[in-house]
């Protein structure tokens, strides 16, 4: 199917080139993708080094593991050692037999640790962790596509996944085995182990990130001594992402883990956690690729505010500071997050930030991009927010009135105009006399300034009016 | 607030404060950019006692404003009263150096580095160095990263006790537990080493270098490679082997491709820094490994350095090293699976011919060039073509054309226009060396075919190419071979081709001279003024303006003007516009003749 699409695309590309010599980005990308798929859409950094002395990689199958029999422990160790042999998956023809032996052995090992009790004896731990480390810890390969756009492009998949998946599966079952003893395992699953695990979150392969997420979550749960370290390292990854590289594929997954970690924070919150909120989570909003992890990020923020409502004011002020200036897509996300925050806000906190907040919302309402205006106006559909507005109508109505009134006359999009009428109606019902006063003074102002509607019209190109 | 006591001289600061509080970022930004004017108005004393404290205490703003402020303060020395008072600038810059946003922080550090030079040695110890210490022991990583950039500017000018403290601080930061700080320290390691006494370089810097080069994070290790260049330059040759080489060897074989990439990328610098002996014994095998690395990124970076590396090899056995060690790897890279590797190689491989001389080039390199010229990837072909001249110098054009001409002809019809463009640009050089006869026989048809290419850039380059050819071969040649063909295109059914005739005439009139222009080209241009397509007609107007200077006044008056007059009343707006442009433009070349000029001007107003 991909090949068929590809050939169609390249015909289109050639035609396009005939006309103007330039090809559109989408066509070029499709071509690149096609070119890559011809060779391989997979990447890996596990290959046999060229020119090295050829090592005999052939594996021969060992007898089946049977928990009831004697000497099983020795066989288990042998199998673990057998699985430490790495294969080159770029070369799809070599070592086929041995690859199959390793796959079957890994499968057997997964079964062995997940269905049997009493197999995790202390002596097995070093071999188990060694097998895991050898197979999964590696420097991730350079990205095939230097301007990889996670929203548009297909990720490069890990070529050795047929084995690697089973190793991850094994690691997970190992951690989840009822006999698993963190006190023994902590000698092997240490800071260094965690650090390497965290670096793997940058992989482009979503399947691998998914495994990593579950595994890191288990490790965080079982190894109390590693918790602070894990948090600190995630911190460092995020700070590097924000201020240095702007590139890390696993931000969403790490945030997802943090969401549940934050959930478990004891009260009162430690200064360290508050600092994480203010100096790491809030600046994460400035990332270009916010769309990829915004849901998880907003969840973390709301978790914090539910724990400690006094953080609401600094958080909202922080968001207002980082409010997008030109990116409408991000602005819509910010408005969505703001609604989530307002959903859990305490009325006393609301009073503290209503002024700067509604100044911003008032700007959003007049945004010529209808999705931004629409998202802002949807806030009035929220019962709780509506009740907060009603409570503070004297403060909020003057902030909103000018924008709403103007937009009701001038916005190009009829849906927005209809929404604005509804909002104006709601606000009028909340405080009719204030509404009338504002209407009168607004009209006065307009008359005094001549005909500002033409001069200040933000949409000079609208056809109606 | 400041103007409340009615003192007029405080007005500027009142305005500043007002604008600094304005809701509009642009206004705040403007007022920060005018900061020096305001400081000037206030005078040095009040700048010190009022403006700076205000800036230090009250500024919490958008990063854009802070960036402008950080930059301004770097140039404030005279405004606070000269070097004697320069330390007044430290408090605001100190807080800017702790800001989260990297660009602001970097700018603050840059300004601090700048004003550090204006401190007297005493002030440096009393004011500047304590600031560096505060930053170096700050809680949040931002201040510690900023500190890394400040050690080297104060170290040379302080007493030995303070020097010892500075070294201690730098050492601490090199083992900071935040990787961001270690990265900052690693990136300043080379710079810091340069200002240290040699003994301390050996005792302190080397151990830091070794530690950073084996950091758990590859992002730190790769920065140590950069530092390696400066450190190796500082050390005497006999110490390099023991102090630097173990680390460098380890970096060249690092398990992270990013570190190996860095080694490949800095290879020429490293080579110069360690000298010829170590290059022969260590770097040659290391370079071979990098050229054969399993990651394409590393191979491409190494391939990029092939020429420089070979150039800088010790001359006594350069040829032998290249032929036995480097060339075999290069041969493999020519058929690499990755196009970036091949294209990196193609951009430098031609440079080898100067180093290896004629015979080796013909025997060993030419086959490689030919293979790359026929590569499936256009980038590779392009890189080869754009560097043909270095081979030309070595083996001469005859040899080159014999072996490469078929490939060049093939590329002249390449599907990628950038490749065709590169070939065109190379054509005048080739023509000049091949001579008229050879050119007419082999290449002339190609040059004419480009004139009707479907890509504008090619047609444009082709016209320019014709001009350069005429410059080489002379007007007679033009009259016989080029002009008839160009003028023939004036009757082409495709208006783009008809326009190409005009563009060619624009380019050729000057080099062909008055005679050909007046007798052969002008009639064609004038006739084209009746073209159906408006684009052609306004290009006629433009052409007439262009070739005007070549023509005689009488021709202008009798032949050109009537046509332009007519075009000036064309129904198409653009044609009218360019006709008027031409009419007013034509005045210039004939402006010596005043009456004529007046007539033209009159005509203009009458219309």
PDB file of N, CA, C and O in Angstrom, chain A residues 48-109:
ATOM      1  N   UNK A  48      26.603  -4.934  14.041  1.00  0.00           N
ATOM      2  CA  UNK A  48      27.954  -5.442  14.242  1.00  0.00           C
ATOM      3  C   UNK A  48      28.908  -4.472  13.601  1.00  0.00           C
ATOM      4  O   UNK A  48      28.676  -3.991  12.497  1.00  0.00           O
ATOM      5  N   UNK A  49      29.956  -4.176  14.301  1.00  0.00           N
ATOM      6  CA  UNK A  49      30.887  -3.201  13.755  1.00  0.00           C
ATOM      7  C   UNK A  49      31.571  -3.778  12.526  1.00  0.00           C
ATOM      8  O   UNK A  49      32.014  -4.921  12.527  1.00  0.00           O
ATOM      9  N   UNK A  50      31.616  -2.958  11.482  1.00  0.00           N
ATOM     10  CA  UNK A  50      32.217  -3.418  10.235  1.00  0.00           C
ATOM     11  C   UNK A  50      33.687  -3.680  10.427  1.00  0.00           C
ATOM     12  O   UNK A  50      34.372  -2.957  11.140  1.00  0.00           O
ATOM     13  N   UNK A  51      34.133  -4.648   9.772  1.00  0.00           N
ATOM     14  CA  UNK A  51      35.574  -4.898   9.775  1.00  0.00           C
ATOM     15  C   UNK A  51      36.102  -5.525  11.052  1.00  0.00           C
ATOM     16  O   UNK A  51      37.271  -5.838  11.140  1.00  0.00           O
ATOM     17  N   UNK A  52      35.223  -5.695  12.050  1.00  0.00           N
ATOM     18  CA  UNK A  52      35.698  -6.317  13.283  1.00  0.00           C
ATOM     19  C   UNK A  52      35.905  -7.808  13.032  1.00  0.00           C
ATOM     20  O   UNK A  52      35.413  -8.355  12.054  1.00  0.00           O
ATOM     21  N   UNK A  53      36.613  -8.417  13.939  1.00  0.00           N
ATOM     22  CA  UNK A  53      36.843  -9.856  13.786  1.00  0.00           C
ATOM     23  C   UNK A  53      35.485 -10.552  13.834  1.00  0.00           C
ATOM     24  O   UNK A  53      34.701 -10.321  14.748  1.00  0.00           O
ATOM     25  N   UNK A  54      35.181 -11.371  12.856  1.00  0.00           N
ATOM     26  CA  UNK A  54      33.872 -12.016  12.865  1.00  0.00           C
ATOM     27  C   UNK A  54      33.711 -12.914  14.088  1.00  0.00           C
ATOM     28  O   UNK A  54      34.563 -13.754  14.369  1.00  0.00           O
ATOM     29  N   UNK A  55      32.620 -12.678  14.814  1.00  0.00           N
ATOM     30  CA  UNK A  55      32.379 -13.468  16.012  1.00  0.00           C
ATOM     31  C   UNK A  55      31.340 -14.519  15.652  1.00  0.00           C
ATOM     32  O   UNK A  55      30.432 -14.261  14.868  1.00  0.00           O
ATOM     33  N   UNK A  56      31.488 -15.665  16.249  1.00  0.00           N
ATOM     34  CA  UNK A  56      30.500 -16.694  15.970  1.00  0.00           C
ATOM     35  C   UNK A  56      29.238 -16.390  16.763  1.00  0.00           C
ATOM     36  O   UNK A  56      29.229 -16.394  17.986  1.00  0.00           O
ATOM     37  N   UNK A  57      28.190 -16.052  16.057  1.00  0.00           N
ATOM     38  CA  UNK A  57      26.981 -15.642  16.724  1.00  0.00           C
ATOM     39  C   UNK A  57      25.935 -16.751  16.762  1.00  0.00           C
ATOM     40  O   UNK A  57      24.833 -16.558  17.221  1.00  0.00           O
ATOM     41  N   UNK A  58      26.299 -17.906  16.247  1.00  0.00           N
ATOM     42  CA  UNK A  58      25.251 -18.910  16.128  1.00  0.00           C
ATOM     43  C   UNK A  58      24.846 -19.426  17.511  1.00  0.00           C
ATOM     44  O   UNK A  58      25.674 -19.699  18.375  1.00  0.00           O
ATOM     45  N   UNK A  59      23.561 -19.463  17.736  1.00  0.00           N
ATOM     46  CA  UNK A  59      23.031 -19.945  18.999  1.00  0.00           C
ATOM     47  C   UNK A  59      22.371 -21.294  18.754  1.00  0.00           C
ATOM     48  O   UNK A  59      21.699 -21.479  17.744  1.00  0.00           O
ATOM     49  N   UNK A  60      22.583 -22.197  19.696  1.00  0.00           N
ATOM     50  CA  UNK A  60      21.859 -23.453  19.540  1.00  0.00           C
ATOM     51  C   UNK A  60      20.878 -23.570  20.699  1.00  0.00           C
ATOM     52  O   UNK A  60      21.173 -23.153  21.818  1.00  0.00           O
ATOM     53  N   UNK A  61      19.699 -24.075  20.423  1.00  0.00           N
ATOM     54  CA  UNK A  61      18.658 -24.093  21.447  1.00  0.00           C
ATOM     55  C   UNK A  61      19.053 -24.945  22.653  1.00  0.00           C
ATOM     56  O   UNK A  61      19.697 -25.992  22.523  1.00  0.00           O
ATOM     57  N   UNK A  62      18.715 -24.454  23.837  1.00  0.00           N
ATOM     58  CA  UNK A  62      18.970 -25.188  25.074  1.00  0.00           C
ATOM     59  C   UNK A  62      17.680 -25.925  25.446  1.00  0.00           C
ATOM     60  O   UNK A  62      16.608 -25.582  24.956  1.00  0.00           O
ATOM     61  N   UNK A  63      17.790 -26.890  26.337  1.00  0.00           N
ATOM     62  CA  UNK A  63      16.554 -27.607  26.730  1.00  0.00           C
ATOM     63  C   UNK A  63      15.526 -26.689  27.381  1.00  0.00           C
ATOM     64  O   UNK A  63      15.854 -25.627  27.905  1.00  0.00           O
ATOM     65  N   UNK A  64      14.300 -27.080  27.346  1.00  0.00           N
ATOM     66  CA  UNK A  64      13.187 -26.314  27.897  1.00  0.00           C
ATOM     67  C   UNK A  64      13.353 -26.123  29.417  1.00  0.00           C
ATOM     68  O   UNK A  64      13.838 -27.012  30.112  1.00  0.00           O
ATOM     69  N   UNK A  65      12.975 -24.956  29.888  1.00  0.00           N
ATOM     70  CA  UNK A  65      13.013 -24.710  31.335  1.00  0.00           C
ATOM     71  C   UNK A  65      11.812 -25.377  32.004  1.00  0.00           C
ATOM     72  O   UNK A  65      10.675 -25.196  31.548  1.00  0.00           O
ATOM     73  N   UNK A  66      12.064 -26.113  33.069  1.00  0.00           N
ATOM     74  CA  UNK A  66      10.930 -26.690  33.789  1.00  0.00           C
ATOM     75  C   UNK A  66      11.126 -26.458  35.272  1.00  0.00           C
ATOM     76  O   UNK A  66      12.042 -27.011  35.879  1.00  0.00           O
ATOM     77  N   UNK A  67      10.325 -25.616  35.883  1.00  0.00           N
ATOM     78  CA  UNK A  67      10.563 -25.141  37.244  1.00  0.00           C
ATOM     79  C   UNK A  67      10.692 -26.262  38.268  1.00  0.00           C
ATOM     80  O   UNK A  67      11.356 -26.086  39.283  1.00  0.00           O
ATOM     81  N   UNK A  68      10.051 -27.405  38.012  1.00  0.00           N
ATOM     82  CA  UNK A  68      10.046 -28.441  39.051  1.00  0.00           C
ATOM     83  C   UNK A  68      11.365 -29.212  39.094  1.00  0.00           C
ATOM     84  O   UNK A  68      11.723 -29.787  40.119  1.00  0.00           O
ATOM     85  N   UNK A  69      12.062 -29.187  37.952  1.00  0.00           N
ATOM     86  CA  UNK A  69      13.252 -30.026  37.892  1.00  0.00           C
ATOM     87  C   UNK A  69      14.455 -29.384  38.575  1.00  0.00           C
ATOM     88  O   UNK A  69      14.488 -28.177  38.828  1.00  0.00           O
ATOM     89  N   UNK A  70      15.446 -30.214  38.872  1.00  0.00           N
ATOM     90  CA  UNK A  70      16.689 -29.698  39.438  1.00  0.00           C
ATOM     91  C   UNK A  70      17.505 -29.019  38.356  1.00  0.00           C
ATOM     92  O   UNK A  70      17.221 -29.142  37.170  1.00  0.00           O
ATOM     93  N   UNK A  71      18.514 -28.238  38.786  1.00  0.00           N
ATOM     94  CA  UNK A  71      19.431 -27.576  37.850  1.00  0.00           C
ATOM     95  C   UNK A  71      18.749 -26.526  36.971  1.00  0.00           C
ATOM     96  O   UNK A  71      19.325 -26.054  36.014  1.00  0.00           O
ATOM     97  N   UNK A  72      17.510 -26.214  37.290  1.00  0.00           N
ATOM     98  CA  UNK A  72      16.816 -25.244  36.462  1.00  0.00           C
ATOM     99  C   UNK A  72      17.478 -23.868  36.586  1.00  0.00           C
ATOM    100  O   UNK A  72      17.519 -23.100  35.631  1.00  0.00           O
ATOM    101  N   UNK A  73      17.974 -23.587  37.789  1.00  0.00           N
ATOM    102  CA  UNK A  73      18.580 -22.276  38.005  1.00  0.00           C
ATOM    103  C   UNK A  73      19.768 -22.070  37.077  1.00  0.00           C
ATOM    104  O   UNK A  73      19.947 -21.011  36.496  1.00  0.00           O
ATOM    105  N   UNK A  74      20.536 -23.126  36.934  1.00  0.00           N
ATOM    106  CA  UNK A  74      21.704 -23.044  36.076  1.00  0.00           C
ATOM    107  C   UNK A  74      21.289 -22.821  34.619  1.00  0.00           C
ATOM    108  O   UNK A  74      21.855 -22.010  33.894  1.00  0.00           O
ATOM    109  N   UNK A  75      20.256 -23.552  34.237  1.00  0.00           N
ATOM    110  CA  UNK A  75      19.749 -23.426  32.862  1.00  0.00           C
ATOM    111  C   UNK A  75      19.201 -22.011  32.612  1.00  0.00           C
ATOM    112  O   UNK A  75      19.439 -21.414  31.561  1.00  0.00           O
ATOM    113  N   UNK A  76      18.518 -21.513  33.630  1.00  0.00           N
ATOM    114  CA  UNK A  76      17.980 -20.141  33.558  1.00  0.00           C
ATOM    115  C   UNK A  76      19.118 -19.141  33.291  1.00  0.00           C
ATOM    116  O   UNK A  76      19.053 -18.308  32.387  1.00  0.00           O
ATOM    117  N   UNK A  77      20.183 -19.285  34.057  1.00  0.00           N
ATOM    118  CA  UNK A  77      21.341 -18.415  33.878  1.00  0.00           C
ATOM    119  C   UNK A  77      21.935 -18.565  32.480  1.00  0.00           C
ATOM    120  O   UNK A  77      22.256 -17.579  31.819  1.00  0.00           O
ATOM    121  N   UNK A  78      22.039 -19.806  32.051  1.00  0.00           N
ATOM    122  CA  UNK A  78      22.592 -20.039  30.706  1.00  0.00           C
ATOM    123  C   UNK A  78      21.757 -19.335  29.649  1.00  0.00           C
ATOM    124  O   UNK A  78      22.272 -18.725  28.720  1.00  0.00           O
ATOM    125  N   UNK A  79      20.446 -19.449  29.824  1.00  0.00           N
ATOM    126  CA  UNK A  79      19.569 -18.826  28.826  1.00  0.00           C
ATOM    127  C   UNK A  79      19.698 -17.312  28.858  1.00  0.00           C
ATOM    128  O   UNK A  79      19.674 -16.646  27.816  1.00  0.00           O
ATOM    129  N   UNK A  80      19.833 -16.786  30.078  1.00  0.00           N
ATOM    130  CA  UNK A  80      20.010 -15.330  30.178  1.00  0.00           C
ATOM    131  C   UNK A  80      21.289 -14.914  29.472  1.00  0.00           C
ATOM    132  O   UNK A  80      21.326 -13.904  28.761  1.00  0.00           O
ATOM    133  N   UNK A  81      22.324 -15.698  29.659  1.00  0.00           N
ATOM    134  CA  UNK A  81      23.591 -15.348  29.015  1.00  0.00           C
ATOM    135  C   UNK A  81      23.492 -15.476  27.498  1.00  0.00           C
ATOM    136  O   UNK A  81      24.037 -14.677  26.754  1.00  0.00           O
ATOM    137  N   UNK A  82      22.749 -16.481  27.086  1.00  0.00           N
ATOM    138  CA  UNK A  82      22.559 -16.668  25.641  1.00  0.00           C
ATOM    139  C   UNK A  82      21.880 -15.429  25.026  1.00  0.00           C
ATOM    140  O   UNK A  82      22.196 -15.021  23.918  1.00  0.00           O
ATOM    141  N   UNK A  83      20.975 -14.850  25.783  1.00  0.00           N
ATOM    142  CA  UNK A  83      20.233 -13.692  25.261  1.00  0.00           C
ATOM    143  C   UNK A  83      21.064 -12.413  25.263  1.00  0.00           C
ATOM    144  O   UNK A  83      20.581 -11.359  24.852  1.00  0.00           O
ATOM    145  N   UNK A  84      22.290 -12.488  25.745  1.00  0.00           N
ATOM    146  CA  UNK A  84      23.137 -11.289  25.704  1.00  0.00           C
ATOM    147  C   UNK A  84      23.789 -11.092  24.331  1.00  0.00           C
ATOM    148  O   UNK A  84      24.449 -10.088  24.088  1.00  0.00           O
ATOM    149  N   UNK A  85      23.641 -12.066  23.458  1.00  0.00           N
ATOM    150  CA  UNK A  85      24.203 -11.916  22.113  1.00  0.00           C
ATOM    151  C   UNK A  85      23.303 -10.971  21.310  1.00  0.00           C
ATOM    152  O   UNK A  85      22.089 -11.125  21.299  1.00  0.00           O
ATOM    153  N   UNK A  86      23.932  -9.963  20.676  1.00  0.00           N
ATOM    154  CA  UNK A  86      23.145  -8.992  19.919  1.00  0.00           C
ATOM    155  C   UNK A  86      23.246  -9.260  18.427  1.00  0.00           C
ATOM    156  O   UNK A  86      24.291  -9.658  17.932  1.00  0.00           O
ATOM    157  N   UNK A  87      22.146  -9.029  17.736  1.00  0.00           N
ATOM    158  CA  UNK A  87      22.132  -9.280  16.295  1.00  0.00           C
ATOM    159  C   UNK A  87      21.903  -8.002  15.513  1.00  0.00           C
ATOM    160  O   UNK A  87      21.309  -7.051  16.008  1.00  0.00           O
ATOM    161  N   UNK A  88      22.383  -8.022  14.278  1.00  0.00           N
ATOM    162  CA  UNK A  88      22.202  -6.879  13.400  1.00  0.00           C
ATOM    163  C   UNK A  88      20.904  -7.055  12.630  1.00  0.00           C
ATOM    164  O   UNK A  88      20.792  -7.923  11.771  1.00  0.00           O
ATOM    165  N   UNK A  89      19.913  -6.225  12.954  1.00  0.00           N
ATOM    166  CA  UNK A  89      18.622  -6.372  12.292  1.00  0.00           C
ATOM    167  C   UNK A  89      18.525  -5.615  10.980  1.00  0.00           C
ATOM    168  O   UNK A  89      17.523  -5.673  10.294  1.00  0.00           O
ATOM    169  N   UNK A  90      19.568  -4.848  10.653  1.00  0.00           N
ATOM    170  CA  UNK A  90      19.563  -4.204   9.339  1.00  0.00           C
ATOM    171  C   UNK A  90      19.804  -5.237   8.252  1.00  0.00           C
ATOM    172  O   UNK A  90      19.356  -5.103   7.128  1.00  0.00           O
ATOM    173  N   UNK A  91      20.562  -6.236   8.669  1.00  0.00           N
ATOM    174  CA  UNK A  91      20.863  -7.292   7.726  1.00  0.00           C
ATOM    175  C   UNK A  91      19.806  -8.374   7.932  1.00  0.00           C
ATOM    176  O   UNK A  91      19.867  -9.150   8.872  1.00  0.00           O
ATOM    177  N   UNK A  92      18.821  -8.413   7.062  1.00  0.00           N
ATOM    178  CA  UNK A  92      17.666  -9.266   7.355  1.00  0.00           C
ATOM    179  C   UNK A  92      17.886 -10.726   6.941  1.00  0.00           C
ATOM    180  O   UNK A  92      17.019 -11.558   7.127  1.00  0.00           O
ATOM    181  N   UNK A  93      19.051 -11.022   6.367  1.00  0.00           N
ATOM    182  CA  UNK A  93      19.244 -12.407   5.925  1.00  0.00           C
ATOM    183  C   UNK A  93      20.181 -13.218   6.811  1.00  0.00           C
ATOM    184  O   UNK A  93      20.059 -14.437   6.890  1.00  0.00           O
ATOM    185  N   UNK A  94      21.105 -12.520   7.491  1.00  0.00           N
ATOM    186  CA  UNK A  94      22.077 -13.292   8.270  1.00  0.00           C
ATOM    187  C   UNK A  94      21.496 -13.774   9.597  1.00  0.00           C
ATOM    188  O   UNK A  94      20.543 -13.196  10.120  1.00  0.00           O
ATOM    189  N   UNK A  95      22.095 -14.783  10.121  1.00  0.00           N
ATOM    190  CA  UNK A  95      21.805 -15.316  11.450  1.00  0.00           C
ATOM    191  C   UNK A  95      20.328 -15.606  11.692  1.00  0.00           C
ATOM    192  O   UNK A  95      19.852 -15.502  12.821  1.00  0.00           O
ATOM    193  N   UNK A  96      19.584 -15.900  10.664  1.00  0.00           N
ATOM    194  CA  UNK A  96      18.136 -16.072  10.843  1.00  0.00           C
ATOM    195  C   UNK A  96      17.812 -17.115  11.905  1.00  0.00           C
ATOM    196  O   UNK A  96      16.945 -16.909  12.751  1.00  0.00           O
ATOM    197  N   UNK A  97      18.572 -18.183  11.862  1.00  0.00           N
ATOM    198  CA  UNK A  97      18.289 -19.281  12.783  1.00  0.00           C
ATOM    199  C   UNK A  97      18.555 -18.856  14.226  1.00  0.00           C
ATOM    200  O   UNK A  97      17.736 -19.062  15.120  1.00  0.00           O
ATOM    201  N   UNK A  98      19.706 -18.201  14.399  1.00  0.00           N
ATOM    202  CA  UNK A  98      20.068 -17.789  15.749  1.00  0.00           C
ATOM    203  C   UNK A  98      19.112 -16.726  16.276  1.00  0.00           C
ATOM    204  O   UNK A  98      18.785 -16.689  17.457  1.00  0.00           O
ATOM    205  N   UNK A  99      18.689 -15.844  15.391  1.00  0.00           N
ATOM    206  CA  UNK A  99      17.729 -14.835  15.808  1.00  0.00           C
ATOM    207  C   UNK A  99      16.461 -15.498  16.323  1.00  0.00           C
ATOM    208  O   UNK A  99      15.877 -15.078  17.321  1.00  0.00           O
ATOM    209  N   UNK A 100      16.057 -16.531  15.628  1.00  0.00           N
ATOM    210  CA  UNK A 100      14.846 -17.235  16.027  1.00  0.00           C
ATOM    211  C   UNK A 100      15.050 -17.934  17.378  1.00  0.00           C
ATOM    212  O   UNK A 100      14.174 -17.910  18.241  1.00  0.00           O
ATOM    213  N   UNK A 101      16.249 -18.494  17.579  1.00  0.00           N
ATOM    214  CA  UNK A 101      16.544 -19.140  18.860  1.00  0.00           C
ATOM    215  C   UNK A 101      16.446 -18.119  19.981  1.00  0.00           C
ATOM    216  O   UNK A 101      15.816 -18.354  21.011  1.00  0.00           O
ATOM    217  N   UNK A 102      17.027 -16.946  19.744  1.00  0.00           N
ATOM    218  CA  UNK A 102      17.000 -15.928  20.798  1.00  0.00           C
ATOM    219  C   UNK A 102      15.561 -15.491  21.073  1.00  0.00           C
ATOM    220  O   UNK A 102      15.161 -15.311  22.219  1.00  0.00           O
ATOM    221  N   UNK A 103      14.787 -15.331  20.002  1.00  0.00           N
ATOM    222  CA  UNK A 103      13.405 -14.897  20.188  1.00  0.00           C
ATOM    223  C   UNK A 103      12.628 -15.910  21.035  1.00  0.00           C
ATOM    224  O   UNK A 103      11.938 -15.554  21.989  1.00  0.00           O
ATOM    225  N   UNK A 104      12.800 -17.187  20.674  1.00  0.00           N
ATOM    226  CA  UNK A 104      12.086 -18.234  21.408  1.00  0.00           C
ATOM    227  C   UNK A 104      12.540 -18.275  22.863  1.00  0.00           C
ATOM    228  O   UNK A 104      11.728 -18.400  23.786  1.00  0.00           O
ATOM    229  N   UNK A 105      13.856 -18.123  23.072  1.00  0.00           N
ATOM    230  CA  UNK A 105      14.381 -18.150  24.434  1.00  0.00           C
ATOM    231  C   UNK A 105      13.815 -16.988  25.248  1.00  0.00           C
ATOM    232  O   UNK A 105      13.412 -17.152  26.394  1.00  0.00           O
ATOM    233  N   UNK A 106      13.810 -15.805  24.627  1.00  0.00           N
ATOM    234  CA  UNK A 106      13.271 -14.643  25.348  1.00  0.00           C
ATOM    235  C   UNK A 106      11.814 -14.885  25.720  1.00  0.00           C
ATOM    236  O   UNK A 106      11.383 -14.601  26.840  1.00  0.00           O
ATOM    237  N   UNK A 107      11.072 -15.429  24.778  1.00  0.00           N
ATOM    238  CA  UNK A 107       9.668 -15.732  25.042  1.00  0.00           C
ATOM    239  C   UNK A 107       9.535 -16.668  26.231  1.00  0.00           C
ATOM    240  O   UNK A 107       8.700 -16.474  27.112  1.00  0.00           O
ATOM    241  N   UNK A 108      10.397 -17.654  26.222  1.00  0.00           N
ATOM    242  CA  UNK A 108      10.355 -18.629  27.306  1.00  0.00           C
ATOM    243  C   UNK A 108      10.694 -17.968  28.643  1.00  0.00           C
ATOM    244  O   UNK A 108      10.060 -18.224  29.667  1.00  0.00           O
ATOM    245  N   UNK A 109      11.694 -17.080  28.602  1.00  0.00           N
ATOM    246  CA  UNK A 109      12.108 -16.395  29.833  1.00  0.00           C
ATOM    247  C   UNK A 109      10.971 -15.528  30.374  1.00  0.00           C
ATOM    248  O   UNK A 109      10.731 -15.464  31.578  1.00  0.00           O
TER     249      UNK A 109
END
